[in-house]
């Protein structure tokens, strides 16, 4: 009976946590977003309120508060870490090994220089105050890293991921993820967890890490394509999602046990899937899951902020947070300029990456557990890290204003202009009609991206040079992933009325100004598509009958221009123009 009661109590606690989280994700955050509060800040504020330092501190005195607070932060933290892993996987999907090679100078050169210089400066300042070399080195190394989770999420919210500033930030963050290995080696050496010397530990960790990454790459390249090919034929999103989650968790586990970051393994899995034809279908399936799990991570960061501690030491906390931001910004800016990054972009990247990251929580926790740092100091720096991470969304808003002001007054106008908006055309469906449109666009040198749900067709026409991707065109997330916001128009050639309606609704909801040309069966479908926002609709039966009528009139002796004019006049009387539907 006791075990049953314990099980019931544990289940109740879990259900309360899930109820709170989904209530925050589905009600609170969207409501705040309508007030122009970004989702990241919404989750952070919610974490402060429902966490152990918010309403949770009175939960023992008032029993009702137990149902609206979360005191077990460990569960939230673990689920939130899954969000970080999923996010790195999604980043890998958006890249390729070729793109990674193009970024190698930023990753290896700029990223390494930023970690070494920032870590050295922070370590020197820490040593001057504490006279503790081990503590200074670990604190400097952990504070030198930035928050991959928050920065990449903010880049997506501001639509900067696919721009130069996004590539620059990502390159530095990727090197920081790789730097986790030597920092953990230093931590184990300082805490006395290993009898080996630091150089031997570094070599051992490097060999294990290389073996893990190589193993993931080889197994992935050999097994990924055939397995995805089999699953795509079934057209079952559930099976595809289960397989992708298996790949992500397996890769993350391998790198984690090898001493690397679990997120790095997920990133490698994303890179491998990015080389397959199913990449966009996987993006559509994983995007909502990533958002929910990341939301839990941001909720956890909010729970770490103790407002009472802020009131007790406001000056020291403010100086520490401001100091971290200033040191990291001042160091990264000249480094970016040394790597020929334009000044405007350099100052923006420096400010966007000026916060400490989630890795600092791990190092500080290790320092507290081993007694390397006094617990009061650990709590102080945990709070500094959480507050700085919570302020990152404001840095993203502030950075463009600062870079613009400095550029006008001191930095000079050496930035290259932003790239022009791409004029590509989106094609939904790649049957005979879709291919004909693609041929016409190519003959006029107009770029396009086609999406087709039949993987066999995708492979067949991709081999012949067509820019066609595999995915479900009814999903708005897919069009986001292919850059629909930069497209000049869309044409829907799908031979399925229900699917065409879903595609038009999804696209018009996200991009109401994008001209959408639709294929329809008859005049009735035409009228409905116009009412949903289509710019132009071409009914197959009507157009084919007109072509037959024109050919007939010409064979009966009418000149081609006369036959065309006769049909044009007839067309004026037919109610399938947009004007007639909006009267």
mmCIF file of C-alpha atoms in Angstrom, residues 212 525 530:
data_model
loop_
_atom_site.group_PDB
_atom_site.id
_atom_site.type_symbol
_atom_site.label_atom_id
_atom_site.label_comp_id
_atom_site.label_asym_id
_atom_site.label_seq_id
_atom_site.Cartn_x
_atom_site.Cartn_y
_atom_site.Cartn_z
ATOM 1 C CA UNK A 212 33.015 8.702 -31.399
ATOM 2 C CA UNK A 525 -12.980 25.419 -57.144
ATOM 3 C CA UNK A 530 -10.000 33.201 -54.751
#
